[in-house]
Short mmCIF file of C-alpha atoms and ligand atoms in Angstrom, two decimals:
data_model
loop_
_atom_site.label_atom_id
_atom_site.label_comp_id
_atom_site.label_asym_id
_atom_site.label_seq_id
_atom_site.Cartn_x
_atom_site.Cartn_y
_atom_site.Cartn_z
CA MET A 30 19.80 10.65 -10.57
CA ALA A 31 18.23 7.39 -8.85
CA ASN A 32 17.46 6.88 -4.89
CA THR A 33 18.83 3.74 -3.95
CA ILE A 34 17.90 2.10 -0.73
CA ASN A 35 19.05 -1.30 0.71
CA VAL A 36 16.74 -2.87 2.40
CA THR A 37 17.43 -6.30 4.73
CA THR A 38 14.37 -8.07 6.74
CA ALA A 39 14.99 -9.82 10.04
CA PRO A 40 15.00 -12.55 10.84
CA GLU A 41 15.44 -14.21 7.40
CA ALA A 42 17.94 -11.93 6.29
CA HIS A 43 16.20 -10.80 2.89
CA ASN A 44 18.07 -8.71 1.30
CA TYR A 45 17.00 -6.22 -1.32
CA ASP A 46 17.52 -2.82 -3.40
CA ILE A 47 14.82 -0.15 -3.95
CA PHE A 48 15.15 2.21 -6.99
CA ILE A 49 13.54 4.81 -6.78
CA GLY A 50 14.10 7.71 -10.04
CA ASP A 51 13.23 8.90 -13.10
CA ASP A 52 13.21 7.10 -16.41
CA LEU A 53 14.13 3.79 -14.69
CA LEU A 54 12.03 1.49 -17.49
CA PRO A 55 14.61 1.29 -19.98
CA ARG A 56 17.31 0.39 -17.63
CA VAL A 57 14.76 -2.74 -16.10
CA GLY A 58 16.87 -5.62 -18.19
CA ARG A 59 20.20 -4.32 -17.24
CA HIS A 60 18.75 -4.38 -13.38
CA VAL A 61 16.97 -7.97 -13.57
CA LYS A 62 20.36 -9.22 -15.19
CA LYS A 63 22.60 -8.00 -12.43
CA LEU A 64 20.03 -9.59 -9.99
CA THR A 65 19.82 -12.93 -11.98
CA GLY A 66 23.17 -13.65 -13.40
CA ILE A 67 23.04 -16.21 -15.88
CA THR A 68 20.48 -18.51 -14.45
CA CYS A 69 17.07 -16.71 -15.25
CA GLN A 70 16.32 -16.70 -19.00
CA ARG A 71 12.57 -16.06 -18.66
CA VAL A 72 10.86 -13.08 -17.58
CA VAL A 73 7.11 -13.56 -16.85
CA ILE A 74 5.81 -9.85 -17.11
CA VAL A 75 2.51 -9.31 -15.17
CA SER A 76 0.43 -6.14 -15.63
CA ASN A 77 -2.96 -4.57 -17.30
CA LYS A 78 -3.81 -3.50 -20.38
CA LYS A 79 -3.60 -0.06 -19.06
CA VAL A 80 -0.19 0.27 -17.65
CA PHE A 81 1.21 -2.61 -20.16
CA GLY A 82 -0.46 0.02 -22.92
CA LEU A 83 1.82 2.86 -21.36
CA TYR A 84 5.18 0.98 -20.69
CA GLY A 85 4.99 -2.36 -22.14
CA SER A 86 7.15 -2.14 -24.53
CA THR A 87 9.48 0.06 -22.66
CA VAL A 88 10.12 -2.87 -20.55
CA VAL A 89 9.65 -5.74 -22.98
CA ASP A 90 12.72 -3.93 -25.25
CA SER A 91 14.84 -3.30 -21.91
CA LEU A 92 14.70 -6.66 -20.79
CA GLU A 93 15.07 -8.19 -24.00
CA ALA A 94 17.69 -6.21 -24.75
CA ALA A 95 19.47 -7.50 -21.78
CA GLY A 96 19.28 -11.42 -23.05
CA PHE A 97 15.78 -12.44 -21.68
CA ILE A 98 13.12 -14.24 -22.90
CA THR A 99 9.87 -12.52 -22.48
CA SER A 100 6.22 -13.42 -22.24
CA THR A 101 3.03 -11.38 -20.66
CA ILE A 102 -0.06 -12.08 -18.83
CA LEU A 103 -2.33 -8.94 -18.61
CA ILE A 104 -4.73 -9.20 -15.77
CA GLY A 105 -7.96 -7.33 -14.79
CA ASP A 106 -8.12 -4.25 -13.72
CA GLY A 107 -9.36 -2.97 -10.64
CA GLU A 108 -9.63 -5.14 -7.20
CA LYS A 109 -11.88 -7.25 -7.62
CA TYR A 110 -9.35 -8.96 -9.90
CA LYS A 111 -7.21 -9.75 -6.99
CA SER A 112 -8.73 -12.67 -6.89
CA LEU A 113 -7.63 -16.30 -6.82
CA THR A 114 -8.73 -17.08 -10.56
CA THR A 115 -6.45 -14.54 -11.70
CA ALA A 116 -3.33 -16.10 -9.29
CA GLU A 117 -4.38 -18.84 -10.99
CA LYS A 118 -4.32 -17.59 -15.08
CA ILE A 119 -0.69 -16.15 -14.03
CA LEU A 120 0.63 -19.83 -12.80
CA SER A 121 -1.47 -21.58 -15.83
CA HIS A 122 0.45 -18.54 -17.99
CA MET A 123 3.62 -19.49 -16.06
CA SER A 124 3.53 -23.23 -16.35
CA GLU A 125 2.39 -22.98 -20.64
CA SER A 126 5.46 -21.18 -20.81
CA GLY A 127 7.92 -23.41 -19.34
CA VAL A 128 8.64 -21.36 -16.58
CA ARG A 129 11.41 -22.95 -14.51
CA ARG A 130 12.45 -22.29 -10.89
CA SER A 131 15.46 -19.99 -11.63
CA ASP A 132 13.01 -17.49 -13.70
CA ILE A 133 11.19 -14.58 -12.79
CA VAL A 134 8.04 -12.44 -12.17
CA LEU A 135 8.14 -8.72 -13.00
CA ALA A 136 5.16 -7.41 -11.73
CA LEU A 137 4.21 -3.52 -13.83
CA GLY A 138 1.37 -1.99 -11.94
CA GLY A 139 -0.01 -0.68 -9.00
CA GLY A 140 -0.66 -2.72 -5.75
CA VAL A 141 -3.29 -4.80 -7.69
CA VAL A 142 -1.20 -6.37 -9.89
CA GLY A 143 1.85 -5.96 -7.49
CA ASP A 144 -0.15 -8.73 -4.75
CA ALA A 145 -1.55 -10.88 -7.43
CA ALA A 146 1.69 -11.41 -9.08
CA GLY A 147 3.87 -11.65 -5.71
CA PHE A 148 1.52 -13.70 -4.39
CA ALA A 149 1.74 -16.50 -7.91
CA ALA A 150 5.60 -16.07 -7.82
CA SER A 151 5.26 -16.90 -3.85
CA VAL A 152 3.91 -20.59 -4.60
CA TYR A 153 4.59 -21.56 -8.43
CA MET A 154 7.10 -24.15 -7.90
CA ARG A 155 7.21 -23.21 -4.03
CA GLY A 156 8.36 -19.76 -4.93
CA VAL A 157 10.44 -17.97 -7.63
CA GLY A 158 11.85 -14.83 -7.67
CA VAL A 159 9.66 -11.49 -8.08
CA VAL A 160 11.01 -7.80 -9.40
CA GLN A 161 8.03 -5.48 -8.15
CA VAL A 162 8.12 -2.65 -10.88
CA PRO A 163 5.32 -0.34 -8.99
CA THR A 164 3.59 2.40 -11.07
CA THR A 165 1.31 3.98 -8.73
CA LEU A 166 1.94 6.66 -5.67
CA LEU A 167 0.29 4.20 -3.46
CA SER A 168 2.29 1.18 -4.59
CA MET A 169 5.40 3.01 -4.55
CA ILE A 170 5.29 3.87 -0.71
CA ASP A 171 3.37 0.66 0.40
CA SER A 172 2.55 -2.16 -1.24
CA SER A 173 5.46 -2.92 -3.00
CA THR A 174 8.55 -3.30 0.42
CA GLY A 175 7.56 -5.41 2.60
CA GLY A 176 6.68 -8.43 1.39
CA LYS A 177 3.29 -9.26 1.62
CA THR A 178 1.43 -10.24 -1.61
CA GLY A 179 -2.41 -12.11 -1.70
CA VAL A 180 -5.45 -12.27 -3.18
CA ASN A 181 -9.19 -11.16 -2.25
CA SER A 182 -11.67 -14.27 -2.06
CA THR A 183 -15.43 -14.80 -0.74
CA PHE A 184 -14.38 -14.94 3.06
CA GLY A 185 -12.03 -11.12 3.07
CA LYS A 186 -9.78 -8.92 1.79
CA ASN A 187 -6.11 -9.88 1.32
CA LEU A 188 -6.63 -13.19 3.70
CA ILE A 189 -5.21 -15.41 1.57
CA GLY A 190 -1.38 -14.98 1.00
CA SER A 191 1.99 -15.20 1.45
CA PHE A 192 5.43 -13.22 2.91
CA HIS A 193 7.48 -13.32 -0.39
CA HIS A 194 10.30 -10.32 -0.44
CA PRO A 195 11.12 -9.42 -3.62
CA LEU A 196 14.53 -9.59 -5.06
CA ALA A 197 14.41 -5.85 -6.18
CA VAL A 198 12.27 -3.03 -6.36
CA ILE A 199 12.52 -0.84 -9.68
CA ALA A 200 10.26 2.73 -9.02
CA ASP A 201 10.89 4.70 -12.23
CA VAL A 202 8.80 7.91 -10.75
CA SER A 203 8.14 9.39 -13.86
CA THR A 204 5.36 6.70 -14.58
CA LEU A 205 3.80 8.92 -12.16
CA LYS A 206 2.69 11.46 -14.54
CA THR A 207 -0.27 9.21 -16.40
CA LEU A 208 -1.68 8.44 -13.15
CA PRO A 209 -5.27 9.59 -12.89
CA ALA A 210 -5.58 12.63 -10.02
CA GLU A 211 -7.73 10.58 -7.73
CA GLU A 212 -5.06 8.25 -7.40
CA LEU A 213 -2.17 10.46 -6.66
CA ARG A 214 -4.96 11.77 -4.05
CA ALA A 215 -5.03 7.81 -2.57
CA GLY A 216 -1.73 7.35 -2.50
CA LEU A 217 -1.23 11.14 -0.62
CA CYS A 218 -3.43 9.68 1.76
CA GLU A 219 -1.21 7.03 3.02
CA ALA A 220 1.92 9.07 2.70
CA ILE A 221 0.36 11.68 5.24
CA LYS A 222 -0.51 7.99 7.06
CA GLN A 223 3.04 7.16 7.40
CA GLY A 224 4.23 10.40 7.70
CA ALA A 225 2.21 11.12 10.66
CA LEU A 226 3.53 7.27 12.36
CA SER A 227 7.31 8.37 11.69
CA GLY A 228 7.34 12.05 13.53
CA LYS A 229 7.42 15.52 12.72
CA GLN A 230 10.10 15.47 10.10
CA LEU A 231 8.58 12.88 7.60
CA PHE A 232 5.19 14.57 8.17
CA ASP A 233 6.23 17.88 7.65
CA ALA A 234 8.34 16.78 4.51
CA THR A 235 4.84 14.90 3.08
CA ALA A 236 2.54 17.86 4.35
CA ARG A 237 5.12 20.42 2.51
CA SER A 238 4.50 17.70 -1.08
CA VAL A 239 1.12 17.23 -0.91
CA GLU A 240 -0.11 20.61 -2.37
CA ASN A 241 2.25 20.32 -5.22
CA VAL A 242 1.37 16.85 -6.06
CA ALA A 243 -2.26 17.19 -5.74
CA GLN A 244 -1.99 19.79 -8.09
CA GLY A 245 -0.23 17.67 -10.58
CA ASP A 246 3.14 18.75 -10.02
CA ILE A 247 5.45 15.66 -9.32
CA GLY A 248 8.51 17.23 -9.42
CA GLY A 249 11.00 15.99 -6.08
CA ILE A 250 8.54 13.19 -5.60
CA ALA A 251 11.19 11.08 -5.49
CA ASP A 252 12.71 12.16 -2.42
CA LEU A 253 9.44 11.43 -0.86
CA ILE A 254 9.19 8.16 -1.42
CA ALA A 255 12.60 7.57 -0.61
CA LEU A 256 12.08 8.88 2.57
CA GLN A 257 8.13 7.17 3.00
CA ILE A 258 10.07 3.64 1.83
CA LYS A 259 12.93 3.85 4.61
CA PHE A 260 10.27 4.44 7.37
CA LYS A 261 8.11 1.54 5.72
CA ALA A 262 11.11 -0.60 5.74
CA SER A 263 12.82 0.51 8.65
CA ILE A 264 9.24 -0.92 10.39
CA VAL A 265 9.22 -4.27 8.54
CA ALA A 266 12.75 -5.17 9.50
CA GLY A 267 11.75 -5.16 13.13
CA ASP A 268 8.70 -7.82 12.97
CA GLU A 269 8.29 -8.63 9.46
CA ARG A 270 5.64 -11.15 10.01
CA GLU A 271 3.71 -8.72 12.16
CA SER A 272 3.78 -10.25 15.64
CA MET A 273 0.47 -11.26 17.03
CA SER A 274 1.30 -9.97 20.29
CA GLY A 275 3.38 -7.30 19.35
CA ARG A 276 2.02 -4.09 20.89
CA GLY A 277 5.02 -1.75 20.99
CA SER A 278 5.22 1.49 18.56
CA ARG A 279 7.84 -0.27 16.27
CA SER A 280 5.19 -3.82 15.63
CA ARG A 281 4.27 -3.95 12.17
CA LYS A 282 0.95 -3.36 12.97
CA VAL A 283 1.20 0.55 13.89
CA LEU A 284 0.99 0.23 9.68
CA ASN A 285 -2.56 -0.55 10.36
CA PHE A 286 -3.03 3.08 11.10
CA GLY A 287 -6.30 4.33 10.49
CA HIS A 288 -7.32 1.08 8.68
CA THR A 289 -9.96 -0.30 10.98
CA PHE A 290 -11.94 2.72 10.43
CA ALA A 291 -10.83 2.64 6.63
CA HIS A 292 -12.14 -1.20 6.13
CA ALA A 293 -15.66 -0.79 7.52
CA LEU A 294 -15.82 2.71 5.56
CA GLU A 295 -14.90 1.13 2.41
CA THR A 296 -17.46 -2.27 3.52
CA VAL A 297 -20.05 -0.19 4.11
CA THR A 298 -19.80 1.90 1.03
CA ASP A 299 -19.53 -1.57 -1.09
CA TYR A 300 -15.95 -0.98 -1.80
CA LYS A 301 -17.85 1.23 -4.77
CA ARG A 302 -17.29 5.39 -3.50
CA LEU A 303 -13.69 5.28 -2.15
CA ARG A 304 -10.25 4.21 -2.92
CA HIS A 305 -8.38 2.26 -0.18
CA GLY A 306 -5.78 5.22 -0.30
CA GLU A 307 -9.06 7.94 0.52
CA ALA A 308 -10.63 5.65 2.74
CA VAL A 309 -7.39 5.87 4.70
CA GLY A 310 -7.47 9.41 4.29
CA TYR A 311 -10.99 9.47 6.57
CA GLY A 312 -9.53 6.58 8.29
CA ILE A 313 -6.63 8.22 9.71
CA LEU A 314 -8.79 11.31 10.79
CA MET A 315 -11.46 9.19 12.72
CA ALA A 316 -8.01 7.33 14.74
CA ALA A 317 -6.12 11.16 15.48
CA GLU A 318 -9.98 12.24 16.86
CA LEU A 319 -9.93 8.93 19.22
CA SER A 320 -6.87 9.37 20.14
CA LYS A 321 -7.84 13.06 21.31
CA SER A 322 -11.08 12.00 22.96
CA LEU A 323 -8.53 9.27 24.98
CA ASP A 324 -6.49 12.42 26.42
CA LEU A 325 -3.41 10.98 24.51
CA LEU A 326 -3.19 13.26 21.53
CA ASP A 327 -3.46 17.32 21.64
CA HIS A 328 -5.70 19.38 19.75
CA LYS A 329 -3.19 20.82 17.45
CA SER A 330 -2.26 17.88 16.10
CA VAL A 331 -5.56 16.52 15.39
CA ASN A 332 -5.82 19.83 13.52
CA LEU A 333 -2.96 19.90 11.50
CA LEU A 334 -3.81 16.41 10.64
CA TYR A 335 -7.29 17.61 9.01
CA ASP A 336 -5.35 20.51 7.78
CA VAL A 337 -2.84 17.81 5.65
CA VAL A 338 -5.68 15.93 4.34
CA ARG A 339 -8.15 18.84 3.57
CA ARG A 340 -4.89 19.85 1.30
CA VAL A 341 -5.05 16.44 -0.82
CA GLY A 342 -8.02 17.69 -2.35
CA SER A 343 -11.89 17.08 -1.84
CA LEU A 344 -12.42 12.90 -0.94
CA PRO A 345 -15.43 11.55 -2.16
CA TYR A 346 -18.79 12.19 0.25
CA VAL A 347 -19.71 10.05 3.00
CA ALA A 348 -21.92 12.42 5.27
CA ASP A 349 -24.85 10.46 4.35
CA VAL A 350 -22.87 7.23 6.33
CA GLU A 351 -24.52 6.29 9.35
CA PRO A 352 -22.12 5.96 12.20
CA ASP A 353 -24.04 2.86 13.75
CA SER A 354 -23.16 0.93 10.09
CA VAL A 355 -19.66 1.50 10.21
CA MET A 356 -19.35 0.49 14.03
CA GLU A 357 -21.82 -2.69 13.08
CA MET A 358 -18.42 -3.13 10.09
CA PHE A 359 -16.06 -3.92 12.56
CA LYS A 360 -17.62 -6.98 14.03
CA HIS A 361 -16.90 -8.50 10.32
CA ASP A 362 -13.03 -7.11 10.48
CA LYS A 363 -9.87 -9.61 9.61
CA LYS A 364 -8.41 -8.96 12.82
CA VAL A 365 -10.88 -9.96 14.21
CA LEU A 366 -10.31 -13.51 13.25
CA SER A 367 -6.96 -13.37 14.02
CA GLY A 368 -6.97 -12.03 17.55
CA GLY A 369 -8.95 -9.38 18.53
CA LEU A 370 -9.75 -5.81 17.09
CA GLU A 371 -6.96 -3.72 17.65
CA TYR A 372 -6.72 0.00 17.25
CA VAL A 373 -3.83 2.05 16.54
CA LEU A 374 -3.74 5.43 18.13
CA LEU A 375 -1.52 8.37 18.48
CA ARG A 376 0.00 10.47 21.08
CA SER A 377 2.48 12.47 19.33
CA PHE A 378 3.41 12.04 15.74
CA GLY A 379 6.02 9.33 16.08
CA ARG A 380 4.30 7.73 19.09
CA PRO A 381 1.47 5.19 17.76
CA VAL A 382 -0.23 3.38 20.46
CA ILE A 383 -1.85 0.00 19.66
CA GLN A 384 -4.98 -0.12 22.19
CA SER A 385 -7.50 -3.30 21.99
CA ALA A 386 -11.25 -2.09 21.29
CA ASP A 387 -12.34 -3.85 24.25
CA THR A 388 -10.84 -1.12 26.89
CA ILE A 389 -12.71 1.70 24.49
CA SER A 390 -15.91 3.08 25.15
CA PRO A 391 -18.06 2.40 21.86
CA LYS A 392 -19.61 5.96 22.82
CA LEU A 393 -16.28 7.29 22.31
CA ILE A 394 -15.73 5.57 19.07
CA HIS A 395 -19.52 6.02 17.44
CA SER A 396 -18.32 10.15 18.50
CA ALA A 397 -14.87 10.11 16.78
CA ILE A 398 -16.74 8.50 13.36
CA SER A 399 -19.79 11.12 13.77
CA ARG A 400 -17.28 14.31 13.87
CA VAL A 401 -14.75 13.32 10.78
CA ILE A 402 -18.30 12.16 8.88
CA ARG A 403 -19.73 15.83 9.53
CA SER A 404 -17.45 17.53 9.31
CA GLY A 405 -17.25 18.56 5.61
CA ILE A 406 -13.93 17.16 4.16
CA GLY A 407 -15.56 15.27 1.85
CA ASP A 408 -17.90 17.89 0.36
N1 NAD B 526 1.21 -6.04 -0.12
C1 NAD B 526 1.05 -4.81 0.86
O1 NAD B 526 1.85 -4.31 1.43
C2 NAD B 526 -0.11 -3.31 0.36
C3 NAD B 526 -0.23 -2.78 1.12
C4 NAD B 526 -1.03 -1.73 0.75
C5 NAD B 526 -1.75 -1.60 -0.43
N2 NAD B 526 -2.24 -3.05 -1.32
C6 NAD B 526 -2.81 -3.23 -1.68
O2 NAD B 526 -2.45 -2.65 -2.94
C7 NAD B 526 -4.37 -2.50 -3.68
C8 NAD B 526 -3.85 -0.88 -4.11
O3 NAD B 526 -3.14 -0.51 -4.53
P1 NAD B 526 -2.98 1.00 -5.76
O4 NAD B 526 -3.90 1.87 -5.00
O5 NAD B 526 -1.89 0.99 -6.66
O6 NAD B 526 -4.24 0.53 -6.58
P2 NAD B 526 -4.50 -0.40 -8.59
O7 NAD B 526 -3.34 -1.05 -8.49
O8 NAD B 526 -5.98 -0.49 -8.50
O9 NAD B 526 -4.19 1.06 -9.29
C9 NAD B 526 -5.24 1.69 -9.48
C10 NAD B 526 -5.56 2.47 -11.02
O10 NAD B 526 -4.31 2.80 -11.62
C11 NAD B 526 -4.24 2.29 -12.61
N3 NAD B 526 -2.62 2.85 -12.96
C12 NAD B 526 -1.75 2.04 -12.79
N4 NAD B 526 -0.82 2.67 -13.01
C13 NAD B 526 -1.03 3.97 -13.65
C14 NAD B 526 -0.21 4.84 -14.11
N5 NAD B 526 1.13 4.96 -14.49
N6 NAD B 526 -0.38 5.44 -15.19
C15 NAD B 526 -2.11 5.59 -15.15
N7 NAD B 526 -3.01 4.14 -14.82
C16 NAD B 526 -1.89 3.83 -13.78
C17 NAD B 526 -4.39 0.82 -12.84
O11 NAD B 526 -4.46 0.61 -13.96
C18 NAD B 526 -6.01 1.49 -11.50
O12 NAD B 526 -6.68 1.40 -12.73
C19 NAD B 526 -4.84 -3.23 -2.92
O13 NAD B 526 -5.24 -4.48 -3.42
C20 NAD B 526 -4.59 -3.08 -1.62
O14 NAD B 526 -4.92 -4.44 -0.73
C21 NAD B 526 -0.96 -4.22 -0.66
ZN1 ZN B 527 -3.71 0.82 3.27
#
């Protein structure tokens, strides 16, 4: 049985469906046919060698059985391949294969594939449709919905990009069976982040799933993914373009809970030690500690958050990281470029607040980082 969620984003009224369930890949062709009608002839599949090796033939067979001409472009595996060079390769492939404006791109893979393919689709002939087929937990609950696409460059992560909503998202949860445990862990940390932002109900549902999933039992995950996506979609619907001045609890910026700390940790460890989601695991604890120091969040909620992050399994070691070096990284955060560094803090589960860094004593920030690093959570 598949869950279907219909997403509408204002103000431009994009409307698309998100399908979540088991064994959806063999039905991809039929879904795409329904979405695109008779005008679309070609589907360009963007994937990487690993994911395509596992699921490519099922997707190709399904699309061809539905009457599409397919071609495939495989990109490198890893964050460093989410680049302009990769986007250019995808665009060259599209041009050489004679892709027309009525044709579409299908992104088969995790967030790296989804972001790069979505970006290429958004600029090819000023925009062709993209269907996102996420195959990691993180890309199912987060990156495939919401329309943000992009690539990294010498001047920063995700600083070149566009808003380009997919025609549909097809999340086949059976693909999670082959996902390495560390990748599942990274996705779970992002799920905890969204749970804490949404409120006690989603937080508790996420906490219940965490232990099972961390032990490789993914039964029931489709329902959690559906709840997670509903929450993300509800935030995106109200603030599609992440308005710069927005500071309310429904601003899209709240989805960055824990991310100011996470990005600094990723940078200071040279992007080698922590997956993005794992850094978010640490980041949300730091943001919670800071919220407690500012008398916003109570002790009990902070402990609960530690508890659930612990249940994900051990995170990579960071006890040797100096809090000062993490603080130094804030100066280079891309948010500084876009109008000043802000922290997303919590008053309670479901009640985020956005506060400018200028109003918070660096001493408090330093000690929040320090407490989490020394908490032993990554040992
Ligand atoms: N656009 C957005 O709104 C948004 C939101 C959050 C994150 N992101 C981006 O998402 C990216 C991270 O995505 P990710 O965590 O999915 O990482 P990823 O795409 O690098 O995938 C992680 C690893 O899992 C492998 N893999 C994927 N599916 C698999 C499967 N089913 N079985 C076995 N292996 C599989 C991949 O080959 C890769 O090695 C980052 O670039 C981040 O910036 C974007
Ligand atoms: Zn994230």
